[in-house]
Coordinates of C-alpha atoms and ligand atoms in Angstrom, one line a residue:
M1 CA 11.5 172.0 201.7
T2 CA 11.9 173.1 198.2
D3 CA 14.4 170.5 197.3
L4 CA 12.6 167.7 195.3
G5 CA 14.8 164.6 196.7
P6 CA 14.1 165.3 200.3
L7 CA 10.7 166.5 199.9
T8 CA 9.2 163.4 198.0
G9 CA 11.3 161.1 200.2
R10 CA 9.8 162.6 203.4
T11 CA 6.3 162.6 201.9
I12 CA 6.3 158.9 200.9
E13 CA 7.8 158.1 204.5
E14 CA 5.1 160.0 206.2
L15 CA 2.2 158.5 204.1
C16 CA 3.6 155.0 204.8
R17 CA 3.8 155.5 208.4
A18 CA 0.3 156.8 208.7
G19 CA -1.1 154.1 206.4
G20 CA 0.8 151.4 208.3
A21 CA 2.7 150.4 205.1
T22 CA 6.2 149.3 204.7
E23 CA 6.5 150.0 200.9
G24 CA 5.5 153.1 199.0
V25 CA 6.3 154.6 195.6
L26 CA 5.7 158.2 194.7
Y27 CA 5.3 159.3 191.1
L28 CA 5.6 162.9 190.3
L29 CA 4.6 164.7 187.1
D30 CA 7.4 165.5 184.8
R31 CA 6.1 168.2 182.6
E32 CA 8.8 168.4 180.2
H33 CA 8.6 164.7 179.3
E34 CA 5.0 164.3 179.7
C35 CA 4.9 161.4 182.1
Y36 CA 5.0 160.6 185.6
R37 CA 8.5 159.9 187.0
R38 CA 9.2 157.6 190.3
T39 CA 10.9 160.2 192.4
A40 CA 10.7 158.5 195.8
V41 CA 10.6 154.8 197.1
L42 CA 10.2 153.2 200.4
G43 CA 10.9 149.8 201.0
S44 CA 12.2 147.7 198.0
P45 CA 9.5 147.5 195.6
S46 CA 10.8 145.9 192.4
D47 CA 11.6 148.1 189.3
S48 CA 9.5 145.8 187.1
T49 CA 6.3 146.5 189.0
F50 CA 7.2 150.1 189.6
P51 CA 8.9 151.2 186.3
G52 CA 11.0 154.6 186.5
S53 CA 8.5 156.4 184.5
L54 CA 4.7 156.0 183.7
P55 CA 3.1 157.5 180.6
L56 CA 0.2 159.8 181.3
S57 CA -2.1 157.5 179.7
H58 CA -1.3 154.4 182.2
P59 CA -4.5 153.4 183.6
V60 CA -3.5 154.3 187.2
P61 CA -2.9 158.1 186.7
H62 CA -5.3 158.3 183.9
H63 CA -8.1 157.0 185.9
L64 CA -7.1 158.9 189.1
Y65 CA -7.6 161.8 187.3
A66 CA -10.8 161.0 185.9
S67 CA -12.2 159.8 189.1
Y68 CA -10.9 162.9 190.9
K69 CA -12.7 164.9 188.4
L70 CA -15.9 162.9 189.0
A71 CA -15.2 163.3 192.8
L72 CA -15.1 167.3 192.4
E73 CA -18.2 167.3 190.4
R74 CA -20.0 165.5 193.3
H75 CA -18.3 167.7 195.9
R76 CA -16.6 164.8 197.7
P77 CA -13.1 164.1 197.9
A78 CA -11.7 161.2 195.6
D79 CA -11.3 158.0 197.6
M80 CA -9.6 154.6 197.0
S81 CA -12.9 152.9 196.6
Q82 CA -13.9 154.8 193.6
I83 CA -10.6 154.0 191.9
A84 CA -10.7 150.4 192.7
R85 CA -14.2 150.1 191.4
E86 CA -12.8 150.6 187.9
P87 CA -11.8 147.1 186.6
S88 CA -8.9 147.9 184.6
V89 CA -7.2 150.0 187.5
G90 CA -8.1 147.6 189.8
S91 CA -6.4 144.9 188.3
A92 CA -3.4 147.1 187.5
L93 CA -3.2 147.9 191.3
T94 CA -3.7 144.3 192.3
A95 CA -0.8 143.2 190.1
M96 CA 1.4 145.9 191.6
G97 CA 0.4 144.9 195.2
V98 CA -1.0 148.3 196.0
A99 CA -3.4 148.7 198.9
L100 CA -3.8 152.5 198.8
V101 CA -3.7 155.0 196.2
L102 CA -3.4 158.8 197.2
P103 CA -3.8 161.3 194.1
H104 CA -2.0 164.6 194.8
V105 CA -4.2 166.9 192.8
N106 CA -3.8 170.8 192.8
R107 CA -5.9 173.1 190.6
G108 CA -7.4 170.5 188.8
R109 CA -4.3 168.8 187.9
L110 CA -2.8 165.5 189.1
I111 CA 0.5 166.5 189.8
A112 CA 1.8 163.3 191.7
F113 CA 0.2 160.2 193.2
S114 CA 1.6 158.0 195.9
L115 CA 1.1 154.1 195.8
L116 CA 1.2 152.4 199.2
G117 CA 1.6 148.5 199.9
T118 CA -0.6 146.5 202.1
P119 CA -0.6 147.8 205.7
R120 CA 1.1 145.6 208.3
S121 CA -2.1 145.4 210.5
Q122 CA -5.6 147.0 210.6
D123 CA -5.5 148.1 214.2
H124 CA -6.6 151.7 213.1
E125 CA -10.1 152.7 212.4
P126 CA -9.9 152.9 208.6
A127 CA -12.0 156.1 208.5
S128 CA -9.5 158.2 210.7
V129 CA -6.4 156.6 208.9
N130 CA -8.1 157.8 205.5
S131 CA -8.8 161.3 206.6
L132 CA -5.1 161.5 208.2
L133 CA -3.7 160.2 204.8
A134 CA -6.0 162.6 202.9
A135 CA -4.6 165.8 205.0
L136 CA -1.0 164.6 204.8
A137 CA -1.5 164.2 200.9
Q138 CA -2.7 167.5 200.6
T139 CA 0.0 169.1 202.7
A140 CA 2.5 167.2 200.3
T141 CA 0.5 168.4 197.2
N142 CA 0.8 172.3 198.3
A143 CA 4.5 171.3 198.8
F144 CA 4.8 170.0 195.2
D145 CA 2.9 172.9 193.9
T146 CA 5.2 175.3 195.5
H147 CA 8.2 173.5 194.1
M148 CA 6.7 173.6 190.6
L149 CA 6.1 177.3 190.7
Y150 CA 9.8 177.7 191.8
E151 CA 10.7 175.8 188.7
D152 CA 8.5 177.9 186.5
L153 CA 9.9 181.0 188.0
H154 CA 13.4 179.8 187.6
R155 CA 12.5 178.8 183.9
S156 CA 11.0 182.1 183.0
H157 CA 14.0 184.0 184.2
L158 CA 16.4 182.0 182.1
L159 CA 14.1 182.5 179.2
M160 CA 13.8 186.2 179.9
K161 CA 17.6 186.4 180.0
R162 CA 18.1 184.5 176.9
T163 CA 15.5 186.6 174.8
D164 CA 17.3 189.6 176.2
R165 CA 20.8 188.3 175.2
L166 CA 19.5 187.4 171.7
K167 CA 18.4 191.1 171.4
S168 CA 21.6 192.5 171.9
L169 CA 23.3 190.1 169.6
E170 CA 22.1 192.3 166.5
T171 CA 24.0 195.1 168.1
I172 CA 27.1 192.9 168.6
A173 CA 26.9 191.5 164.9
G174 CA 27.1 194.9 163.6
G175 CA 30.4 195.4 166.0
F176 CA 31.7 192.4 164.8
A177 CA 31.6 193.1 160.9
H178 CA 33.5 196.2 161.8
E179 CA 35.9 194.7 164.3
I180 CA 37.2 192.0 161.8
R181 CA 37.7 194.4 158.8
N182 CA 41.1 195.6 160.2
P183 CA 42.6 192.0 160.7
L184 CA 41.0 190.8 157.5
T185 CA 42.6 193.8 155.5
S186 CA 46.3 192.9 157.0
I187 CA 45.8 189.0 156.2
K188 CA 44.7 189.9 152.6
T189 CA 47.7 192.4 152.2
F190 CA 50.0 189.7 153.4
I191 CA 48.6 187.2 151.0
Q192 CA 48.9 189.7 148.1
L193 CA 52.5 190.7 148.8
A194 CA 53.9 187.2 149.9
P195 CA 54.5 185.9 146.3
E196 CA 56.9 188.8 145.4
R197 CA 58.5 189.1 148.9
K198 CA 59.0 185.6 149.7
D199 CA 62.7 185.8 149.7
D200 CA 62.7 188.8 152.0
P201 CA 63.0 186.7 155.5
D202 CA 62.4 190.1 157.6
F203 CA 59.0 190.6 155.8
I204 CA 57.9 187.0 156.1
R205 CA 58.8 186.8 159.9
E206 CA 57.3 190.4 160.8
F207 CA 54.3 189.8 158.5
S208 CA 53.7 186.2 159.9
R209 CA 53.8 187.3 163.5
I210 CA 51.1 190.1 162.6
V211 CA 48.9 187.9 160.6
L212 CA 48.7 185.3 163.1
D213 CA 48.0 187.7 166.0
D214 CA 45.1 188.8 163.5
V215 CA 43.9 185.4 163.1
Y216 CA 43.8 184.7 166.8
R217 CA 42.0 188.0 167.3
I218 CA 39.3 187.0 165.0
E219 CA 38.9 183.4 166.7
R220 CA 38.7 185.3 169.9
L221 CA 36.0 187.6 168.6
I222 CA 34.1 184.5 167.1
E223 CA 34.5 182.6 170.5
E224 CA 33.2 185.5 172.5
I225 CA 30.2 186.1 170.5
L226 CA 29.3 182.3 170.4
D227 CA 29.7 182.2 174.3
Y228 CA 27.5 185.0 174.6
A229 CA 24.8 183.8 172.3
R230 CA 24.8 180.3 173.8
Y231 CA 23.0 179.8 176.9
M232 CA 25.3 178.2 179.5
E233 CA 25.0 177.5 183.1
P234 CA 26.6 180.4 185.0
K235 CA 30.2 180.0 185.2
L236 CA 32.3 182.2 187.8
T237 CA 35.8 183.1 186.7
E238 CA 38.5 185.6 187.9
E239 CA 37.9 188.4 185.5
D240 CA 39.4 191.9 184.7
V241 CA 36.2 194.2 184.8
N242 CA 38.0 196.9 182.5
D243 CA 38.6 194.2 179.7
I244 CA 34.7 193.5 179.8
V245 CA 33.8 196.9 179.6
S246 CA 36.3 197.5 176.8
S247 CA 34.9 194.6 174.9
C248 CA 31.2 196.0 175.2
L249 CA 32.2 199.5 174.2
Y250 CA 33.9 197.8 171.0
F251 CA 30.5 196.2 170.3
I252 CA 28.4 199.4 170.4
D253 CA 31.2 201.5 168.8
V254 CA 29.7 201.4 165.1
K255 CA 26.2 202.3 166.5
A256 CA 27.5 205.3 168.6
D257 CA 29.4 206.7 165.9
S258 CA 26.6 206.5 163.4
R259 CA 24.6 208.5 165.9
G260 CA 27.3 211.0 166.5
I261 CA 27.7 209.9 170.1
K262 CA 31.3 210.3 171.5
I263 CA 32.3 207.3 173.9
E264 CA 34.9 208.1 176.5
K265 CA 36.3 205.7 178.8
E266 CA 38.3 206.2 182.0
L267 CA 39.6 202.9 183.2
A268 CA 41.3 202.6 186.5
S269 CA 44.6 200.9 185.8
D270 CA 45.0 199.1 189.1
L271 CA 41.5 197.4 189.5
P272 CA 41.3 194.5 191.7
R273 CA 39.7 191.3 190.0
V274 CA 36.3 190.1 190.3
M275 CA 34.8 186.5 190.3
L276 CA 32.1 186.8 187.9
D277 CA 30.2 185.3 184.9
R278 CA 31.7 186.9 182.0
Q279 CA 28.9 186.7 179.5
Q280 CA 26.2 187.7 182.1
I281 CA 28.3 190.7 183.2
K282 CA 28.6 191.7 179.4
Q283 CA 24.8 191.4 179.2
V284 CA 24.7 193.9 182.2
F285 CA 27.0 196.5 180.4
L286 CA 25.6 195.9 177.0
N287 CA 22.1 196.6 178.4
L288 CA 23.2 199.9 180.3
F289 CA 25.2 201.1 177.1
L290 CA 22.3 200.5 174.7
N291 CA 19.8 202.3 177.0
A292 CA 22.3 205.2 177.1
L293 CA 22.5 205.3 173.3
D294 CA 18.6 205.1 172.9
A295 CA 18.4 208.1 175.7
M296 CA 20.5 210.2 173.3
G297 CA 18.4 209.4 170.3
G298 CA 19.8 210.9 167.1
R299 CA 20.7 214.1 168.9
G300 CA 24.4 213.1 169.5
G301 CA 26.2 213.3 172.9
S302 CA 28.5 211.5 175.0
L303 CA 28.7 208.3 176.9
R304 CA 31.4 208.3 179.6
V305 CA 32.3 205.1 181.2
R306 CA 34.6 205.0 184.3
T307 CA 35.8 202.4 186.5
R308 CA 37.3 202.6 190.1
T309 CA 38.0 200.8 193.2
L310 CA 35.9 201.4 196.3
V311 CA 37.0 200.7 199.9
K312 CA 33.7 200.0 201.9
P313 CA 33.9 200.4 205.6
G314 CA 35.7 197.3 207.0
G315 CA 38.2 197.5 204.2
K316 CA 36.4 195.4 201.7
L317 CA 37.2 196.1 198.0
W318 CA 34.6 196.8 195.5
V319 CA 34.9 197.7 191.8
Q320 CA 32.6 200.3 190.6
V321 CA 31.6 200.9 187.0
E322 CA 29.9 204.3 186.4
T323 CA 28.0 204.9 183.1
E324 CA 27.1 208.4 182.6
D325 CA 25.0 209.6 179.5
T326 CA 23.8 213.0 178.3
G327 CA 20.5 211.7 177.3
E328 CA 16.9 212.9 177.9
G329 CA 17.0 211.6 181.5
I330 CA 14.4 209.6 183.4
Q331 CA 11.2 211.3 184.6
E332 CA 11.2 211.4 188.4
G333 CA 7.9 209.3 188.5
N334 CA 9.5 206.5 186.5
L335 CA 12.8 206.2 188.4
E336 CA 11.2 203.6 190.9
H337 CA 9.8 201.5 188.0
I338 CA 12.6 201.3 185.6
F339 CA 13.8 197.8 187.0
D340 CA 10.2 196.3 186.9
P341 CA 9.6 193.6 184.2
F342 CA 8.1 195.0 181.1
F343 CA 8.5 198.8 182.2
T344 CA 9.4 200.6 179.0
T345 CA 8.9 204.0 177.6
K346 CA 10.0 202.9 174.2
H347 CA 6.6 202.5 172.6
E348 CA 7.6 202.0 168.8
S349 CA 8.5 205.8 168.8
G350 CA 12.3 205.3 168.3
E351 CA 14.2 202.8 166.4
H352 CA 12.8 199.9 168.0
E353 CA 10.1 198.9 170.5
G354 CA 11.3 198.0 173.9
T355 CA 10.6 195.0 175.9
G356 CA 11.3 196.6 179.1
L357 CA 13.2 193.6 180.1
G358 CA 16.7 195.0 179.8
L359 CA 17.1 196.5 183.3
T360 CA 15.1 193.8 185.0
I361 CA 17.8 191.4 183.6
V362 CA 20.7 193.9 184.8
H363 CA 19.3 193.9 188.2
Q364 CA 18.9 190.3 188.4
I365 CA 22.4 189.5 187.3
I366 CA 24.0 192.1 189.6
Q367 CA 21.9 190.6 192.6
E368 CA 23.2 187.1 191.7
H369 CA 26.6 188.5 191.8
R370 CA 26.0 190.1 195.2
G371 CA 26.5 193.4 193.7
E372 CA 24.6 196.5 193.8
I373 CA 23.1 199.1 191.2
Q374 CA 22.2 202.6 191.8
V375 CA 20.8 205.4 189.4
Q376 CA 21.0 209.1 189.4
S377 CA 19.0 211.0 186.6
A378 CA 18.2 214.7 185.7
Q379 CA 15.5 215.2 183.2
G380 CA 16.9 216.8 180.1
K381 CA 20.5 216.4 181.2
G382 CA 21.3 212.7 181.4
T383 CA 21.3 209.6 183.5
T384 CA 24.3 207.9 185.6
F385 CA 24.2 204.3 186.6
F386 CA 26.5 202.8 189.1
V387 CA 27.2 199.3 189.3
N388 CA 29.2 197.8 192.2
L389 CA 30.7 194.5 192.4
P390 CA 32.4 192.8 195.3
A391 CA 36.3 192.4 194.3
L392 CA 38.8 189.7 195.2
S393 CA 41.2 191.1 197.9
A394 CA 44.7 191.7 196.7
Ligands
LIG1 N1 20.1 205.6 180.3 C1 18.9 206.0 180.4 N2 18.3 207.1 180.0 C2 17.1 207.4 180.2 N3 16.2 206.4 180.4 C3 16.4 205.1 180.7 C4 17.9 204.9 180.6 N4 17.8 203.6 181.0 C5 16.7 203.0 181.0 N5 15.8 204.1 181.1 C6 14.4 204.0 181.0 O1 14.1 202.7 181.7 C7 13.1 202.0 181.0 C8 13.4 200.6 181.1 O2 14.7 200.1 180.5 P1 14.9 198.8 180.1 O3 16.3 198.6 179.3 O4 14.6 197.9 181.2 O5 13.9 198.6 178.9 P2 13.8 199.1 177.3 O6 15.2 199.8 177.1 O7 12.8 200.1 177.2 O8 13.6 197.8 176.4 P3 14.7 197.0 175.8 O9 15.9 197.0 176.8 O10 14.1 195.9 175.7 O11 15.1 197.7 174.5 C9 13.4 202.4 179.6 O12 12.3 202.3 178.7 C10 13.6 204.0 179.9 O13 12.5 204.6 179.9
LIG2 MG1 17.2 198.4 177.5

C-alpha cells in the first residue's frame, strides 16, 4: 500500500486489535508544515483531546523522540514505561486517556506515532503483546518510510521539470520579442494613420479587423508563455501536434537564424489528434530542438522536423515527430546514457553549461503520455530523434 489513507487506517486498526484497544489515533509527520497530523482514527476519540495537528514541540512527540534516542544509546528498543516516566508526558497521556504509545522511528527520525486507548481486558501476557506491537509498528514504519520516499521522488521530478522549463524560457522570451514586433508595427501604423483616414470606412473596417487579430495574437502568445512558465497539474486536452511543433519552432527561430541554421518543416496535413498536456509536450520539443541547435554549434546546418501518422499492427494510430539535425552527432558510447539524469557533454565549453536534465525530462514526459522515443545518430553527420505519441482514433 502506497496510498496514505488506507495505509494509516489499516495500521491503527491492526495496532488496536493487537493491543486490545477500541480507540486509537495515528499522527504522521507533515514535513512541509512541520507538525504531526492526525491521519487515522479508530473509535470516536474527541477532537479536543486529539487535535488535527500537534506541533513538533508537543511533549508527546518531543519526548518520544528524545526517549527513542536514549533507548538507541542503550541498545534497547524504546518502550512505553520509559515514556510514561517523564512526568509532563505522563500527565499529557493520562489526560488523553492513552494507555499505549508506539513511536514509528526510521533512520533516527520520528515519522509517526500511534496512541492507543485502554485495553478492553488484560488477558494476554503484556510482554508478548508488546513485542507483537513493536513488530507491527516497525512494519508500518517501513511502509510510511516507503511512502515518504515516493513523495520525495515525485517532488524531485516536479522540481526537475520546473527547473528545466524555466531554462527554456530564456529562449522563449527571445522568440516572443521577435514575434510581437510585427503585430505591434501594424497596430502602430493604424494609430498613426487613423486621424487622417477616419472618414474612410473601408480603411477603418479593414484595419480594425487586422489590428484586432494582432491584439488577439499578442494575447495568445502571452497566455502561452505564462502557461508554460507556471507549473500546473498535468492537464490532458485534445491537441494538434502540428500546432505545438510550429509554436515551438517559432520560439527557436531567432536563435537558429542568428546561428545560420535553416529550419525546415514537413508537417502531415491529415494528422490525427492526440490527448496530451500541451505545455509538457512543448517542453519535450523545445528540449529536442534546443539540443539540435547546440549540436550544430556556430557552424550552421539544418534542423528538419517532420510529422506523420503511423499505423501500428492492430490498426492503432500514432503520431510521429521526427527531429533531424546535421550536428556533431552522439558518440556511440554515450548513446545509452543520454537519457540519464545529469548526463551532459556540455561542460562550459559552449554558450552554456548543460544540466543534463533536458532528455531525462523528455523521456519522463513521453512515458507519462504512454509514448515512445527513439534516437539514431552518426558521429559527425547528425542525430535524429523520433517521438511517437498514441493518437485518438478517427
Ligand atoms: N541532437 C543532439 N546531437 C548531439 N548530441 C545530443 C543531441 N541531443 C542530446 N545530445 C547529447 O545528450 C546529452 C544530454 O542531453 P540533455 O538535453 O539531457 O542535457 P544537455 O543538453 O547537456 O543540458 P541541458 O539540456 O540542461 O542544456 C547532451 O549533453 C549531448 O551530449
Ligand atoms: Mg538539452
